PDB file of C-alpha atoms in Angstrom:
ATOM      1  CA  UNK A   1     -82.888 129.850 -73.045  1.00 55.00           C
ATOM      2  CA  UNK A   2     -83.523 132.684 -70.807  1.00 57.00           C
ATOM      3  CA  UNK A   3     -87.009 133.774 -69.383  1.00 54.00           C
ATOM      4  CA  UNK A   4     -87.618 136.083 -72.482  1.00 55.00           C
ATOM      5  CA  UNK A   5     -87.607 133.499 -75.107  1.00 54.00           C
ATOM      6  CA  UNK A   6     -89.810 130.717 -73.098  1.00 51.00           C
ATOM      7  CA  UNK A   7     -92.113 133.253 -72.713  1.00 50.00           C
ATOM      8  CA  UNK A   8     -92.434 134.295 -76.236  1.00 49.00           C
ATOM      9  CA  UNK A   9     -92.485 130.709 -77.455  1.00 51.00           C
ATOM     10  CA  UNK A  10     -95.435 129.915 -74.871  1.00 47.00           C
ATOM     11  CA  UNK A  11     -97.330 133.177 -76.276  1.00 48.00           C
ATOM     12  CA  UNK A  12     -96.633 131.970 -79.720  1.00 48.00           C
ATOM     13  CA  UNK A  13     -98.042 128.409 -79.031  1.00 46.00           C
ATOM     14  CA  UNK A  14    -101.845 127.598 -80.256  1.00 46.00           C
ATOM     15  CA  UNK A  15    -104.528 127.256 -77.924  1.00 45.00           C
ATOM     16  CA  UNK A  16    -107.410 125.125 -78.002  1.00 46.00           C
ATOM     17  CA  UNK A  17    -110.170 127.642 -76.595  1.00 46.00           C
ATOM     18  CA  UNK A  18    -113.361 127.104 -78.413  1.00 43.00           C
ATOM     19  CA  UNK A  19    -115.668 130.137 -79.402  1.00 49.00           C
ATOM     20  CA  UNK A  20    -118.726 130.883 -77.316  1.00 50.00           C
ATOM     21  CA  UNK A  21    -121.257 129.446 -79.530  1.00 48.00           C
ATOM     22  CA  UNK A  22    -119.145 126.374 -80.187  1.00 48.00           C
ATOM     23  CA  UNK A  23    -119.732 122.926 -78.043  1.00 47.00           C
ATOM     24  CA  UNK A  24    -117.426 119.977 -77.691  1.00 47.00           C
ATOM     25  CA  UNK A  25    -120.276 117.291 -77.257  1.00 44.00           C
ATOM     26  CA  UNK A  26    -123.741 116.653 -77.146  1.00 50.00           C
ATOM     27  CA  UNK A  27    -124.011 119.552 -74.471  1.00 54.00           C
ATOM     28  CA  UNK A  28    -125.591 122.721 -75.275  1.00 57.00           C
ATOM     29  CA  UNK A  29    -124.666 126.292 -75.052  1.00 60.00           C
ATOM     30  CA  UNK A  30    -124.923 127.278 -71.434  1.00 64.00           C
ATOM     31  CA  UNK A  31    -126.099 131.323 -70.929  1.00 66.00           C
ATOM     32  CA  UNK A  32    -124.857 131.582 -67.579  1.00 75.00           C
ATOM     33  CA  UNK A  33    -127.965 132.719 -65.963  1.00 77.00           C
ATOM     34  CA  UNK A  34    -129.465 131.304 -63.180  1.00 84.00           C
ATOM     35  CA  UNK A  35    -132.908 131.341 -64.671  1.00 86.00           C
ATOM     36  CA  UNK A  36    -132.660 131.811 -68.326  1.00 88.00           C
ATOM     37  CA  UNK A  37    -136.598 131.446 -69.250  1.00 90.00           C
ATOM     38  CA  UNK A  38    -137.237 134.144 -66.411  1.00 90.00           C
ATOM     39  CA  UNK A  39    -134.732 136.226 -67.501  1.00 91.00           C
ATOM     40  CA  UNK A  40    -135.831 136.305 -71.161  1.00 92.00           C
ATOM     41  CA  UNK A  41    -139.206 136.505 -70.015  1.00 94.00           C
ATOM     42  CA  UNK A  42    -138.390 139.977 -68.150  1.00 95.00           C
ATOM     43  CA  UNK A  43    -137.107 141.277 -71.313  1.00 95.00           C
ATOM     44  CA  UNK A  44    -140.343 140.716 -72.977  1.00 96.00           C
ATOM     45  CA  UNK A  45    -142.280 141.963 -69.988  1.00 96.00           C
ATOM     46  CA  UNK A  46    -140.313 145.287 -70.150  1.00 97.00           C
ATOM     47  CA  UNK A  47    -140.711 145.779 -73.801  1.00 96.00           C
ATOM     48  CA  UNK A  48    -144.248 145.448 -73.331  1.00 96.00           C
ATOM     49  CA  UNK A  49    -144.862 147.492 -70.681  1.00 97.00           C
ATOM     50  CA  UNK A  50    -142.449 150.083 -72.404  1.00 97.00           C
ATOM     51  CA  UNK A  51    -145.045 149.908 -75.104  1.00 96.00           C
ATOM     52  CA  UNK A  52    -148.055 150.275 -73.012  1.00 96.00           C
ATOM     53  CA  UNK A  53    -146.687 153.367 -71.671  1.00 97.00           C
ATOM     54  CA  UNK A  54    -146.110 154.680 -75.016  1.00 96.00           C
ATOM     55  CA  UNK A  55    -149.650 153.934 -75.917  1.00 95.00           C
ATOM     56  CA  UNK A  56    -150.965 155.702 -72.909  1.00 95.00           C
ATOM     57  CA  UNK A  57    -148.952 158.765 -73.696  1.00 94.00           C
ATOM     58  CA  UNK A  58    -150.408 158.954 -77.179  1.00 92.00           C
ATOM     59  CA  UNK A  59    -153.875 158.952 -76.081  1.00 91.00           C
ATOM     60  CA  UNK A  60    -153.831 162.743 -75.837  1.00 91.00           C
ATOM     61  CA  UNK A  61    -152.232 163.409 -79.553  1.00 89.00           C
ATOM     62  CA  UNK A  62    -155.071 160.885 -80.814  1.00 88.00           C
ATOM     63  CA  UNK A  63    -157.473 162.604 -79.473  1.00 87.00           C
ATOM     64  CA  UNK A  64    -156.585 165.526 -81.248  1.00 87.00           C
ATOM     65  CA  UNK A  65    -155.115 164.584 -84.458  1.00 84.00           C
ATOM     66  CA  UNK A  66    -156.326 161.352 -85.408  1.00 81.00           C
ATOM     67  CA  UNK A  67    -158.115 160.737 -88.938  1.00 83.00           C
ATOM     68  CA  UNK A  68    -160.933 159.030 -87.509  1.00 87.00           C
ATOM     69  CA  UNK A  69    -163.437 160.141 -84.633  1.00 90.00           C
ATOM     70  CA  UNK A  70    -162.549 160.700 -81.274  1.00 89.00           C
ATOM     71  CA  UNK A  71    -163.917 157.792 -79.898  1.00 92.00           C
ATOM     72  CA  UNK A  72    -162.864 155.355 -82.289  1.00 91.00           C
ATOM     73  CA  UNK A  73    -159.329 156.848 -81.898  1.00 91.00           C
ATOM     74  CA  UNK A  74    -159.235 156.358 -77.819  1.00 93.00           C
ATOM     75  CA  UNK A  75    -160.903 153.195 -78.354  1.00 94.00           C
ATOM     76  CA  UNK A  76    -158.246 151.699 -80.301  1.00 93.00           C
ATOM     77  CA  UNK A  77    -155.347 153.272 -78.557  1.00 94.00           C
ATOM     78  CA  UNK A  78    -156.604 152.390 -75.404  1.00 95.00           C
ATOM     79  CA  UNK A  79    -157.524 148.831 -76.106  1.00 96.00           C
ATOM     80  CA  UNK A  80    -154.047 148.133 -77.781  1.00 96.00           C
ATOM     81  CA  UNK A  81    -152.550 149.666 -74.202  1.00 96.00           C
ATOM     82  CA  UNK A  82    -154.804 147.109 -72.422  1.00 96.00           C
ATOM     83  CA  UNK A  83    -154.093 144.357 -74.668  1.00 96.00           C
ATOM     84  CA  UNK A  84    -150.171 145.075 -74.337  1.00 96.00           C
ATOM     85  CA  UNK A  85    -150.285 144.931 -70.798  1.00 96.00           C
ATOM     86  CA  UNK A  86    -152.287 141.477 -70.739  1.00 96.00           C
ATOM     87  CA  UNK A  87    -150.026 140.061 -73.109  1.00 96.00           C
ATOM     88  CA  UNK A  88    -147.109 140.914 -70.987  1.00 96.00           C
ATOM     89  CA  UNK A  89    -148.768 138.701 -68.260  1.00 95.00           C
ATOM     90  CA  UNK A  90    -148.977 136.103 -70.571  1.00 95.00           C
ATOM     91  CA  UNK A  91    -145.526 135.374 -71.568  1.00 94.00           C
ATOM     92  CA  UNK A  92    -145.018 132.512 -69.230  1.00 93.00           C
ATOM     93  CA  UNK A  93    -146.738 130.656 -72.025  1.00 93.00           C
ATOM     94  CA  UNK A  94    -145.201 129.626 -75.163  1.00 91.00           C
ATOM     95  CA  UNK A  95    -148.233 130.757 -77.143  1.00 94.00           C
ATOM     96  CA  UNK A  96    -148.107 134.400 -75.080  1.00 94.00           C
ATOM     97  CA  UNK A  97    -144.715 134.963 -77.367  1.00 94.00           C
ATOM     98  CA  UNK A  98    -146.672 134.201 -80.469  1.00 94.00           C
ATOM     99  CA  UNK A  99    -149.522 136.682 -79.398  1.00 96.00           C
ATOM    100  CA  UNK A 100    -146.920 139.311 -78.852  1.00 95.00           C
ATOM    101  CA  UNK A 101    -145.910 139.099 -82.336  1.00 95.00           C
ATOM    102  CA  UNK A 102    -149.706 139.402 -83.204  1.00 95.00           C
ATOM    103  CA  UNK A 103    -150.170 142.304 -81.272  1.00 95.00           C
ATOM    104  CA  UNK A 104    -147.256 144.251 -82.993  1.00 95.00           C
ATOM    105  CA  UNK A 105    -148.923 143.362 -86.256  1.00 95.00           C
ATOM    106  CA  UNK A 106    -151.831 144.838 -84.921  1.00 95.00           C
ATOM    107  CA  UNK A 107    -150.442 148.048 -84.071  1.00 94.00           C
ATOM    108  CA  UNK A 108    -148.903 148.351 -87.561  1.00 94.00           C
ATOM    109  CA  UNK A 109    -152.748 147.582 -88.750  1.00 93.00           C
ATOM    110  CA  UNK A 110    -153.940 150.396 -86.407  1.00 92.00           C
ATOM    111  CA  UNK A 111    -152.213 152.859 -88.583  1.00 90.00           C
ATOM    112  CA  UNK A 112    -155.423 153.757 -90.263  1.00 88.00           C
ATOM    113  CA  UNK A 113    -156.253 155.978 -86.800  1.00 87.00           C
ATOM    114  CA  UNK A 114    -153.008 157.708 -87.390  1.00 89.00           C
ATOM    115  CA  UNK A 115    -149.619 157.526 -89.397  1.00 91.00           C
ATOM    116  CA  UNK A 116    -147.913 157.777 -86.033  1.00 90.00           C
ATOM    117  CA  UNK A 117    -149.214 154.600 -84.935  1.00 92.00           C
ATOM    118  CA  UNK A 118    -148.148 152.812 -87.857  1.00 93.00           C
ATOM    119  CA  UNK A 119    -144.213 154.426 -87.405  1.00 94.00           C
ATOM    120  CA  UNK A 120    -144.669 153.102 -83.858  1.00 94.00           C
ATOM    121  CA  UNK A 121    -145.944 149.593 -84.634  1.00 94.00           C
ATOM    122  CA  UNK A 122    -143.009 149.088 -87.204  1.00 96.00           C
ATOM    123  CA  UNK A 123    -140.447 150.277 -84.753  1.00 96.00           C
ATOM    124  CA  UNK A 124    -141.766 148.015 -81.677  1.00 96.00           C
ATOM    125  CA  UNK A 125    -142.314 145.371 -84.270  1.00 96.00           C
ATOM    126  CA  UNK A 126    -138.137 145.336 -85.088  1.00 97.00           C
ATOM    127  CA  UNK A 127    -138.137 145.510 -81.173  1.00 97.00           C
ATOM    128  CA  UNK A 128    -140.097 142.483 -80.670  1.00 96.00           C
ATOM    129  CA  UNK A 129    -138.317 140.488 -83.249  1.00 96.00           C
ATOM    130  CA  UNK A 130    -134.808 141.191 -81.576  1.00 96.00           C
ATOM    131  CA  UNK A 131    -136.494 139.787 -78.620  1.00 95.00           C
ATOM    132  CA  UNK A 132    -137.250 136.637 -80.073  1.00 94.00           C
ATOM    133  CA  UNK A 133    -134.070 136.708 -81.201  1.00 94.00           C
ATOM    134  CA  UNK A 134    -132.344 136.848 -77.866  1.00 92.00           C
ATOM    135  CA  UNK A 135    -135.040 134.450 -76.582  1.00 93.00           C
ATOM    136  CA  UNK A 136    -133.809 132.135 -79.133  1.00 92.00           C
ATOM    137  CA  UNK A 137    -130.207 132.696 -78.259  1.00 90.00           C
ATOM    138  CA  UNK A 138    -130.462 132.394 -74.572  1.00 90.00           C
ATOM    139  CA  UNK A 139    -132.648 129.371 -74.606  1.00 88.00           C
ATOM    140  CA  UNK A 140    -131.773 127.516 -77.482  1.00 83.00           C
ATOM    141  CA  UNK A 141    -133.429 126.458 -80.758  1.00 74.00           C
ATOM    142  CA  UNK A 142    -135.969 124.675 -78.710  1.00 69.00           C
ATOM    143  CA  UNK A 143    -137.208 127.357 -76.672  1.00 69.00           C
ATOM    144  CA  UNK A 144    -140.697 126.458 -77.003  1.00 61.00           C
ATOM    145  CA  UNK A 145    -140.342 122.991 -75.487  1.00 60.00           C
ATOM    146  CA  UNK A 146    -137.988 124.234 -72.535  1.00 54.00           C
ATOM    147  CA  UNK A 147    -140.544 127.084 -71.776  1.00 53.00           C
ATOM    148  CA  UNK A 148    -143.461 124.804 -71.465  1.00 53.00           C
ATOM    149  CA  UNK A 149    -141.268 122.298 -69.515  1.00 54.00           C
ATOM    150  CA  UNK A 150    -140.534 125.119 -67.027  1.00 55.00           C
ATOM    151  CA  UNK A 151    -143.993 126.063 -66.781  1.00 54.00           C
ATOM    152  CA  UNK A 152    -145.371 122.510 -66.248  1.00 55.00           C
ATOM    153  CA  UNK A 153    -142.859 121.743 -63.461  1.00 56.00           C
ATOM    154  CA  UNK A 154    -144.037 124.988 -61.871  1.00 56.00           C
ATOM    155  CA  UNK A 155    -147.421 123.750 -61.591  1.00 54.00           C
ATOM    156  CA  UNK A 156    -146.718 120.319 -60.767  1.00 48.00           C
ATOM    157  CA  UNK A 157    -145.092 121.730 -57.801  1.00 47.00           C
ATOM    158  CA  UNK A 158    -141.642 119.685 -58.512  1.00 43.00           C
TER     159      UNK A 158
END
């Protein structure tokens, strides 16, 4: 056998590599991030902060183009912007993620002020559902418990 024949035999031999989602035992999927909850929280916060910016930029068009009176339109859009900012700060808690989903639904409902808010709400609702899917992928299926444990450990000083 020459060198080329042994190389072709070793290339054709099946390898026992597992897929990224598979595990060989009771160990869970490891994301490779130093602090997965903080990384996912950063993605969620960035999404909500971008949404806050978009809502603040929508104040001027809502002032001129809304179907309802100007004070109502500005109050609704301004209130949603503030709510988005507060929600971004509450993502360290499990219920903050659920509140984000409620917030996205509130923007869809705010479509009565202007059709653009309805479109904006649907777009950001789809983005938020994707962020929740990324969160579940990175933190695992029991991400709610892991997140709660991380917050409780942070408070206890351990």
